[in-house]
XYZ file of C-alpha atoms in Angstrom:
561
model
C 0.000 0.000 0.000
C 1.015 3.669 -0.286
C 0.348 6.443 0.936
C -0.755 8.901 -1.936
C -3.590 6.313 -2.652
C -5.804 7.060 0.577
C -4.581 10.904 0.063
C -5.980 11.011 -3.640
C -8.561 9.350 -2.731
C -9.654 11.975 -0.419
C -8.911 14.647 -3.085
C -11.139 13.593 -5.307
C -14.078 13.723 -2.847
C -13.252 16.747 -1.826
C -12.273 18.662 -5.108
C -15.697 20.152 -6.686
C -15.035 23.913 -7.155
C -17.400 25.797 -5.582
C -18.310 28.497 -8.409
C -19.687 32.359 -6.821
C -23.112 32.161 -4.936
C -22.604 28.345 -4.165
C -23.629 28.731 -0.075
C -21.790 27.283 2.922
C -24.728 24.565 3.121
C -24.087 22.742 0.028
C -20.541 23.268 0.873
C -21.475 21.323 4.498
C -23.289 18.742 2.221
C -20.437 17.775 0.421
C -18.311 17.762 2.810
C -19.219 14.608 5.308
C -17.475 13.523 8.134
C -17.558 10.341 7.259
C -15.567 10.788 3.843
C -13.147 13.086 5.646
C -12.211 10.729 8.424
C -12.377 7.208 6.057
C -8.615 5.322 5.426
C -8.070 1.706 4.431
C -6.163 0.498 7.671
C -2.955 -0.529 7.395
C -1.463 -3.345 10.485
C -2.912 -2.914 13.791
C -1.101 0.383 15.511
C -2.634 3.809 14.707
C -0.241 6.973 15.754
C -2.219 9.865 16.133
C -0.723 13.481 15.917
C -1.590 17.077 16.611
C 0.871 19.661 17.240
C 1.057 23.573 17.262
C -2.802 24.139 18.417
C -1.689 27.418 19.988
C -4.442 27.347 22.798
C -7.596 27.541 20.576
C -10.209 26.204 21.349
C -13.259 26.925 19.068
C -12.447 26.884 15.330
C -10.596 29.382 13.401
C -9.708 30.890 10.228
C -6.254 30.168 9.523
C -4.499 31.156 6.112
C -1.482 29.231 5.366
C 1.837 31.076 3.774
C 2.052 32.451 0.439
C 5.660 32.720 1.210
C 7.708 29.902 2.754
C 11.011 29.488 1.624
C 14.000 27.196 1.690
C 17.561 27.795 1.255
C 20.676 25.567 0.986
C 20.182 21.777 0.184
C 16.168 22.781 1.487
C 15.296 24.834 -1.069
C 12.755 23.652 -3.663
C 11.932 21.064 -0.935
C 8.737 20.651 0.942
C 7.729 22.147 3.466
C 8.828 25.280 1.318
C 6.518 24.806 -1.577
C 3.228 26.769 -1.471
C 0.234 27.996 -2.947
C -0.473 26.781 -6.217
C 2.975 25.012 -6.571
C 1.759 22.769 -3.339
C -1.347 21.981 -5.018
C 0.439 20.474 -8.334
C 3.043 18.754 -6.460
C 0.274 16.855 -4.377
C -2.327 16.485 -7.145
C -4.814 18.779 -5.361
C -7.817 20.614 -7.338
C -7.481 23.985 -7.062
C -10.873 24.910 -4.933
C -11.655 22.607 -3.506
C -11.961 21.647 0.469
C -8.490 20.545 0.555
C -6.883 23.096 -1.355
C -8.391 25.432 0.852
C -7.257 23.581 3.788
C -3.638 23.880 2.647
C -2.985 26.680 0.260
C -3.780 30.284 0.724
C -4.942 30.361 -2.653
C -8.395 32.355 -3.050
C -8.601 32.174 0.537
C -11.656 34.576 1.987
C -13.961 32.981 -0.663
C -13.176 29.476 0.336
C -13.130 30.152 3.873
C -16.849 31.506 2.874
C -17.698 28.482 1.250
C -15.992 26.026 3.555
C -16.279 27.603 7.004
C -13.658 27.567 9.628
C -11.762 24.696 10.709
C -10.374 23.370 14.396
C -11.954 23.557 17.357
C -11.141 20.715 20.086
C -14.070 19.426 19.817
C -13.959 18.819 16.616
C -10.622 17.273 17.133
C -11.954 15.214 20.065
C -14.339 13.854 17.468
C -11.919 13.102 15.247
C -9.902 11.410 17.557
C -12.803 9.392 19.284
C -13.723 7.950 15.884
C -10.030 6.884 15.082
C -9.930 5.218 18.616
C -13.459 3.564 17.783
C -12.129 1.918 14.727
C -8.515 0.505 15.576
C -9.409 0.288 19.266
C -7.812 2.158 22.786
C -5.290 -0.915 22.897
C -3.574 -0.287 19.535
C -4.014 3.760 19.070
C -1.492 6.242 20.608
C -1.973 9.788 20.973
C 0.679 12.037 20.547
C 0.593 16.066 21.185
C 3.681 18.114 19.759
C 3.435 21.470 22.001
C 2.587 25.005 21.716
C -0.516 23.810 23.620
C -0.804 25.587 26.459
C -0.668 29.382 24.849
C -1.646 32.242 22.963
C -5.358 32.455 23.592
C -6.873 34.967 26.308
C -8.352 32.253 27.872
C -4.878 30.443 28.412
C -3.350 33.646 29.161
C -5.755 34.511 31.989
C -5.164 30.658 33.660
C -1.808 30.487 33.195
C -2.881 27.670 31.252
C -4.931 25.715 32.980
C -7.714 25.928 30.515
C -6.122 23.616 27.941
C -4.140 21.580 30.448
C -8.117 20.674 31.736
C -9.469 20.619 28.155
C -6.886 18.152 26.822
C -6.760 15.699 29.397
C -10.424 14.695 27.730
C -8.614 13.797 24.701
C -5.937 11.893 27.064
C -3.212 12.110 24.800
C 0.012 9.344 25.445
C 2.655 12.059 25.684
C 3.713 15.789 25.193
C 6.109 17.896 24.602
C 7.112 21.775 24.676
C 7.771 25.163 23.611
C 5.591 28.008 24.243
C 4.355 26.593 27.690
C 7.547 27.433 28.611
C 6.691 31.250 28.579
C 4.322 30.561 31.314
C 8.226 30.164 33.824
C 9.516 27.577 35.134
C 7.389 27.490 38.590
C 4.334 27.394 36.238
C 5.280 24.416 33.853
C 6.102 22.562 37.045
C 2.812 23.378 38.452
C 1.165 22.008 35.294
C 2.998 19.098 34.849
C 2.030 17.731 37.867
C -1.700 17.747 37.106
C -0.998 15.584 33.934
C -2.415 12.222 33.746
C 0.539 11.364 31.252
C 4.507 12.462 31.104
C 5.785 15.733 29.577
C 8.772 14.769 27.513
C 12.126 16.350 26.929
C 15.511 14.492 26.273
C 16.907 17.852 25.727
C 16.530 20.288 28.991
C 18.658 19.764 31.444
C 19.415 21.767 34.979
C 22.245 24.902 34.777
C 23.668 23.167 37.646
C 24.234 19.905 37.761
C 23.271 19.152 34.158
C 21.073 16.928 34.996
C 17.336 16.180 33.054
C 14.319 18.371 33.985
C 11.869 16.255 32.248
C 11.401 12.549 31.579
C 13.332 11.492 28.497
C 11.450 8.344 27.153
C 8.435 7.020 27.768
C 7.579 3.510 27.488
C 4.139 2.474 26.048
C 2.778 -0.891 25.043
C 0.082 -0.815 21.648
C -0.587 -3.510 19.150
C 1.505 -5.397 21.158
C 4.470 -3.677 20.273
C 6.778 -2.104 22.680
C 6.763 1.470 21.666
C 9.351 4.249 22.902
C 8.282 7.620 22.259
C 11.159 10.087 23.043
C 10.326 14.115 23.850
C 12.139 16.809 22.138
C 11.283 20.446 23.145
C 12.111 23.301 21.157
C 15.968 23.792 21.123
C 16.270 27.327 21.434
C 13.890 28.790 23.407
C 16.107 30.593 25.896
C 16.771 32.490 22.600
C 13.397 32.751 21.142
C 11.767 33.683 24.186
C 13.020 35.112 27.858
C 15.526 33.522 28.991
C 14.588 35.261 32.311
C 11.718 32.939 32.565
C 13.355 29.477 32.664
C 16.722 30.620 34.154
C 17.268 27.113 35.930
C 16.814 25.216 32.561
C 19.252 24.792 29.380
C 18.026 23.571 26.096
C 19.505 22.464 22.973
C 19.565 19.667 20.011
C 21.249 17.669 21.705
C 22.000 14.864 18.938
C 24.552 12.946 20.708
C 22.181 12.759 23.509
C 19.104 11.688 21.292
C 21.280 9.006 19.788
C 21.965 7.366 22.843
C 18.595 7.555 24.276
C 17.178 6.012 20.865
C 20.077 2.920 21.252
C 19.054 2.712 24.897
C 15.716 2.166 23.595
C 16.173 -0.345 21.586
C 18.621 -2.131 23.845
C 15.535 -2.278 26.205
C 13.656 -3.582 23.503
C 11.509 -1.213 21.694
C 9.916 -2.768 18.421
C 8.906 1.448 17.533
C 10.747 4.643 18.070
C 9.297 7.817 18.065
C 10.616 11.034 18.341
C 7.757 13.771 19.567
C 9.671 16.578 18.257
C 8.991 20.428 18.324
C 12.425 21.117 16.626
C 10.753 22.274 13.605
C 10.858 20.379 9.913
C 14.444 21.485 8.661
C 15.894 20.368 12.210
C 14.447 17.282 12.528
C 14.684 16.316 8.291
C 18.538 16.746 9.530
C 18.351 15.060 12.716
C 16.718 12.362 10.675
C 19.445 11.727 8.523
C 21.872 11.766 11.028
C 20.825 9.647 14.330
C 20.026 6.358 13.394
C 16.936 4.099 14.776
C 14.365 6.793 14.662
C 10.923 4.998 12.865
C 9.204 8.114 13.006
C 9.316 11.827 14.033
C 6.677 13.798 14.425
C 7.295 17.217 14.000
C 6.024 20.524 15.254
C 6.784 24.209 15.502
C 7.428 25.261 11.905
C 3.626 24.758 11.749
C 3.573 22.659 8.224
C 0.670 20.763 7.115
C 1.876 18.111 4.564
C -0.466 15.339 3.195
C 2.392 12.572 2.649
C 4.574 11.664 4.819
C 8.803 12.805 4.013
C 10.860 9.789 3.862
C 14.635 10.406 5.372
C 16.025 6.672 4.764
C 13.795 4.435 6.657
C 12.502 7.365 8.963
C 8.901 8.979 8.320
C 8.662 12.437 9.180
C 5.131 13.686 10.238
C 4.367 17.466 9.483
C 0.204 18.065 11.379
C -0.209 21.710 10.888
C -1.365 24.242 13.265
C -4.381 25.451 14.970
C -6.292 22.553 15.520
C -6.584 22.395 11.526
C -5.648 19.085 10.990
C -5.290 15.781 12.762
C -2.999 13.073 11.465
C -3.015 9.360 11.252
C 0.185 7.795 10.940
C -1.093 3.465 10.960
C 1.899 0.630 11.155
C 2.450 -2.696 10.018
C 5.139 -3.652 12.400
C 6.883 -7.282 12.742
C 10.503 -8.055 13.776
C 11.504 -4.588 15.235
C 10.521 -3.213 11.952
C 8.377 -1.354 10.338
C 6.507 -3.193 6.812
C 4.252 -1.373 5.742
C 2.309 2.441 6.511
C -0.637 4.533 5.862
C -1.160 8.367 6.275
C -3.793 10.488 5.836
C -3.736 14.277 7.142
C -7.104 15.021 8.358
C -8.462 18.398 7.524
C -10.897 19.117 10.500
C -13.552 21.347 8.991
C -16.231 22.438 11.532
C -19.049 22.588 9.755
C -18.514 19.030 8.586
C -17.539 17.121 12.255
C -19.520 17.132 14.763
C -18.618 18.647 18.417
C -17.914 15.635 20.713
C -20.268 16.718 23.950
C -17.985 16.212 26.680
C -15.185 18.603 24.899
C -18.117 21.140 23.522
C -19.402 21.051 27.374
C -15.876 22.048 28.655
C -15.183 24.222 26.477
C -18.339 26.460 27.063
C -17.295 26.307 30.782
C -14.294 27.781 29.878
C -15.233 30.308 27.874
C -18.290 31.637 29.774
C -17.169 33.757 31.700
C -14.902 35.575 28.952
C -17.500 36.025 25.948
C -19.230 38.952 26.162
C -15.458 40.191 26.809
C -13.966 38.185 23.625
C -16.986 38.985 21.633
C -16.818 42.800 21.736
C -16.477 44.730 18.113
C -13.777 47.159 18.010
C -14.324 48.015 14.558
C -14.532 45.811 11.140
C -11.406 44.275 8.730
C -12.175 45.820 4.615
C -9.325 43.301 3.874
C -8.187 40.116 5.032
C -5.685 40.218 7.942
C -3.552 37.614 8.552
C -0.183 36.715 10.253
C 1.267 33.595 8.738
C 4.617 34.164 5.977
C 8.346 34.860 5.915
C 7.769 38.800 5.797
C 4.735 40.579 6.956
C 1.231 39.811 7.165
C -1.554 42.216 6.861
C -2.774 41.614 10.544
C 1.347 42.506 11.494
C 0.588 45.393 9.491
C -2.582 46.390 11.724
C -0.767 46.087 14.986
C 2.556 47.771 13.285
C 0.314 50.633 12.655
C -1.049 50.838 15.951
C 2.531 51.193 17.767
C 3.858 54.183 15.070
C 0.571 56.123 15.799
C -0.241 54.832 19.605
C 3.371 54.714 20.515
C 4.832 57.908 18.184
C 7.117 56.072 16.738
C 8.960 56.551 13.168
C 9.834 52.525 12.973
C 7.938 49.455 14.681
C 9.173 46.314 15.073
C 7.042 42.997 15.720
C 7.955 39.748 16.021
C 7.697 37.188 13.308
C 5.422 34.765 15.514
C 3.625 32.078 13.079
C 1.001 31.941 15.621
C -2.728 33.358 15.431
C -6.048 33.305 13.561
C -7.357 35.404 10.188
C -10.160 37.597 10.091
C -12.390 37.642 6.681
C -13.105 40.845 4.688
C -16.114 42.392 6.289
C -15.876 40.460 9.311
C -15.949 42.245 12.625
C -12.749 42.404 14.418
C -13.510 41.298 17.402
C -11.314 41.623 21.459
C -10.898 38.331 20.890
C -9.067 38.364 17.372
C -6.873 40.948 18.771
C -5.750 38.260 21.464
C -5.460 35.441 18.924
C -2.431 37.415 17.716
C -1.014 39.059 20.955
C -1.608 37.215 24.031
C 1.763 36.217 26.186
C 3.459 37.111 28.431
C 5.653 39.736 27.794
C 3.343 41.902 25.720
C 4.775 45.755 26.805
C 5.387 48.086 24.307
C 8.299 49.817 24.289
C 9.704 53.033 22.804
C 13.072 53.404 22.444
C 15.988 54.993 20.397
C 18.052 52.892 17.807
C 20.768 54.213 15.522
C 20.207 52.796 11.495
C 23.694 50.532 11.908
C 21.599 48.866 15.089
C 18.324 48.488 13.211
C 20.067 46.434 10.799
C 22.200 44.587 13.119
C 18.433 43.489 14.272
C 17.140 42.475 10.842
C 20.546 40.868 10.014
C 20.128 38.340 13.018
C 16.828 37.671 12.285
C 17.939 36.809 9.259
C 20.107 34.338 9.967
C 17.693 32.877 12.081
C 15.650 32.068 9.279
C 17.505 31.601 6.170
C 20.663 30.482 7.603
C 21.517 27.383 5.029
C 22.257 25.157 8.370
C 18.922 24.093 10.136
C 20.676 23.676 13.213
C 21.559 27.209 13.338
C 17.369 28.573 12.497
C 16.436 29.443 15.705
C 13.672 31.411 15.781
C 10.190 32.267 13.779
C 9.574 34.329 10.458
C 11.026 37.415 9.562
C 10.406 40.247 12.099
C 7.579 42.551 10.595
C 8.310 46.329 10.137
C 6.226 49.127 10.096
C 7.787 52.904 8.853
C 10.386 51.224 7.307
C 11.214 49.055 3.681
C 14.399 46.731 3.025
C 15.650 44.470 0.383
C 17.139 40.509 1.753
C 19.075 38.239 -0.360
C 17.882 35.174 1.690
C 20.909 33.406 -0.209
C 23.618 35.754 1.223
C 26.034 34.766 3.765
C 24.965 36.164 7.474
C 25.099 40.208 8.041
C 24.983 40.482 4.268
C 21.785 40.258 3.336
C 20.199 42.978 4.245
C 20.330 46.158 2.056
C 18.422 49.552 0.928
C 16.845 50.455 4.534
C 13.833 53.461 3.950
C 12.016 54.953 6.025
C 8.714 54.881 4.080
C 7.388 58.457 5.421
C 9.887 60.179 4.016
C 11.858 57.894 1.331
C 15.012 58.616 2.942
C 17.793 55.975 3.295
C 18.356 54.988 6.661
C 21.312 56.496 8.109
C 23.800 53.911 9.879
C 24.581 56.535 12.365
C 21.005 58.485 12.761
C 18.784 57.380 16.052
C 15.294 56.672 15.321
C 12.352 56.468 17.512
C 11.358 52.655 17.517
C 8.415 51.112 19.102
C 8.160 47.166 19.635
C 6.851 44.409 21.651
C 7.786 40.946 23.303
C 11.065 42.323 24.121
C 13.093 38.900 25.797
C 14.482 41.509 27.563
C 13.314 41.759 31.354
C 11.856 44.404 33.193
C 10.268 46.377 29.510
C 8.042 49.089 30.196
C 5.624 49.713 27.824
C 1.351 49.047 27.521
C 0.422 45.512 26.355
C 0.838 45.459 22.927
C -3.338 44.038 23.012
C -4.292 47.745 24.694
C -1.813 49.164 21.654
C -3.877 47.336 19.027
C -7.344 47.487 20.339
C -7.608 51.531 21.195
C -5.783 51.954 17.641
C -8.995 49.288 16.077
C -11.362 51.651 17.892
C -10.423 55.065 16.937
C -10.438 53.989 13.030
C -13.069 51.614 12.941
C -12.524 50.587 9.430
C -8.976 48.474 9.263
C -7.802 48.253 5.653
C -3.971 47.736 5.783
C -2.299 48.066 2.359
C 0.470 46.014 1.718
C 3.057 48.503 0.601
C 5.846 46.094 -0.745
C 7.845 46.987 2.470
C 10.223 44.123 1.915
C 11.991 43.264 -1.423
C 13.217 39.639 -1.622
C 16.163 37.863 -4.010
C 17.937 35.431 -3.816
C 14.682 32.983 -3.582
């Protein structure tokens, strides 16, 4: 069996184009939950995966990138093929449900016809009905991190409203990145309450250097001997405030990984997983270079792929983001090896699955106190905003407008986060969108002085953070977004060279290396920033011009692609 025969399969059901003044009903019509959960089973073990749902509960609109590229021996490669180009490679009709799902591609008028997607729920659905069919004994659930965050509900809990939500799904195993932000008392805190181990082979203690979290768990399904071993993200002291976990290091770790993988099998693991939140160019490396790994499932990079990436013998896994998508990994496993596989990628379109009760029930609890907060209009979107891309997005452009006016700035700065939902044209934007792309916790705004030879320093290292040819050395998210201010990046330029023709977009001046400018940002990693949270920034800026129709002004020109 192969994969790309359940995957076309599911195409074709789902690829009638939905031509203008077709209505979300037929669209609900067509799209059945039956078709989108069926798969011929392959052996007896089913691996299911989600990863990156960023503390949403209820579904979303989520636009994937127009822009995701690779560089080095990556580029050309998936993940960094979208759009159109991801459609052909995959066989996907343009239009339909799928397509939609995983291109950005004519996006507000699917999303019209389609709906929105997510919602645990939904995913609890989902992942009741795959249990149903294989059976609890032979199905493991697996959750990649960047669970615990970026919603107001899991901002005002300190998390506790998805630690409570998912332990209804009872996932197998976790790991971790952004539920790190919530410091290191916190996480502790948390972990304690969970019914099932928090995984990380690769934080250890600044003192003694020994591990913080459990390594490897141990699980028995299908009546193999499975060992599923955690990887956080690597770099999160750099990506986020170090302040906040000042007890813990972090890192790859290979050497580490290799030897817990051969300890593994010495203790006789028929199945080795690594629950990874590396990100897909890190772990397509690690891959090739630590042997014995079946299977990694990826996270943090956020991409949704609908076949499996072979690396030798080793599948890698990539489920998306938001609560989008829920994958299926089944195994046909004999002698310590793995025969035979099938994959599908499971788009999970609301208006399609049903709400399991239980999770629907809990989630109302949560949110009931919060609505008529989160449901408040601050004014309406005339174009679509959303965050996800290399460069900026139009709902970075929103809230880099709202620190030069709010703030008095000539230049704002905000970070290149991959994280938060889309708002349609016409929609209301609504308290709650605002969160969906700000809440964390170090939101302050500051305002501050930085010469032109510093503000490129800053996009330089960002940079190299993203395009640098070595995965091992991308440590953080997309490019950082700019408002005032335009720049041209060779992404295939060596690091502190690609970065050139800085303009300050008022005026059309070059940027002068030795000139301070007044620069507003937020989610400084630096401690103790003074500033208003960047949601108070967006949301009085939302109110006072009611009508939010950022233009996207070709800030950033890119070669080298």
């Amino acid at each position: 069996m192969t994969t790309r025969r359940d995957f076309l399969q599911m195409a074709a059901a789902t690829a009638a184009i939905l031509p203008m003044g077709w209505s979300r009903a037929f669209a609900r019509q067509s799209l059945g939950q039956d078709d989108l959960l069926a798969m011929n089973g392959v052996g007896r073990l089913s691996i299911v995966h989600v990863t990156d749902i960023h503390a949403q509960l209820v579904p979303i609109h989520f636009r994937e990138p127009a822009i995701n590229l690779g560089v080095g021996e990556v580029k050309g490669l998936v993940p960094h093929v979208s759009g159109r180009a991801l459609l052909d490679l995959y066989g996907i009709e343009p239009g339909s449900a799928l397509a939609h799902a995983l291109a950005h591609e004519d996006f507000a008028a699917l999303a019209r016809a389609y709906g929105r997607m997510g919602g645990l729920d939904r995913v609890a659905t989902v992942i009741a009905a795959i249990r149903a069919e294989r059976g609890d004994a032979n199905t493991l659930l697996l959750d990649g991190g960047d669970t615990w965050q970026n919603s107001y509900t899991s901002l005002v809990t300190g998390g506790a409203d998805m630690v409570s939500a998912m332990a209804l799904l009872r996932p197998d195993a976790m790991v971790g990145h952004w539920e790190f932000t919530l410091g290191e008392e916190r996480v502790a805190e948390l972990v304690d309450e969970l019914d099932f181990p928090f995984l990380a082979q690769n934080i250890r203690d600044t003192d003694w250097e020994e591990p913080v979290f459990e390594s490897t768990a141990f699980l028995e399904r299908a009546g193999v001997k499975i060992a599923v071993i955690g990887q956080a993200f690597p770099y999160t002291p750099i990506a986020n405030p170090r302040w906040m976990i000042p007890s813990w290091s972090f890192g790859i770790r290979e050497e580490a990984l290799a030897r817990s993988v051969a300890a593994a099998r010495a203790e006789g693991a028929g199945l080795v997983i690594l629950l990874s939140h590396n990100g897909f160019d890190v772990d397509r490396k690690l891959a090739a270079r630590v042997p014995g790994i079946d299977v990694v499932l990826t996270g943090h990079t956020h991409d949704a792929l609908p076949e499996p990436v072979m690396v030798g013998r080793t599948l890698v896994i990539a489920s998306g983001s938001h609560g989008k998508f829920v994958s299926r990994l089944d195994l046909d496993i004999s002698g310590g090896e793995v025969r035979d596989f099938g994959y599908k990628l499971i788009p999970v379109f609301s208006d399609a699955i049903a709400p399991e009760p239980e999770m629907a029930a809990k989630i109302a609890e949560i949110r009931a106190p919060h609505e008529a907060l989160l449901s408040e209009k601050l004014g309406v979107a005339q174009t679509l905003l959303y965050r996800r891309g290399n460069f900026n997005g139009t709902f970075d452009d929103v809230i880099c407008e709202a620190m030069l006016e709010r703030r008095e700035a000539e230049i704002s700065l905000s970070p290149g986060f991959r994280w938060g939902a889309s708002v349609l044209p016409g929609d209301p934007i609504t308290v709650e969108d605002v969160y969906n792309v700000t809440a964390m916790t170090y939101p302050n705004t500051y305002r501050m002085g930085m010469t032109g030879a510093r503000l490129k320093e800053v996009l330089e290292d960002v940079a190299d953070n993203l395009f640098n040819p070595d995965p091992y050395y991308q440590q953080g998210g997309d490019m950082v977004r700019v408002g005032g201010l335009a720049y041209a990046i060779d992404v295939s330029a060596p690091m502190g060279r690609r970065i050139s023709d800085l303009t300050l977009t008022r005026t059309g001046e070059a940027i002068e290396a030795d000139r301070e400018y007044v620069v507003a940002g937020w989610a400084s990693v630096n401690e103790g920033t003074e500033g208003p949270p960047i949601w108070d920034v967006v949301m009085d800026h939302i109110r006072e011009h009611e009508t939010i129709a950022p233009q996207d002004a070709a800030r950033v020109r890119v070669t080298g692609a």
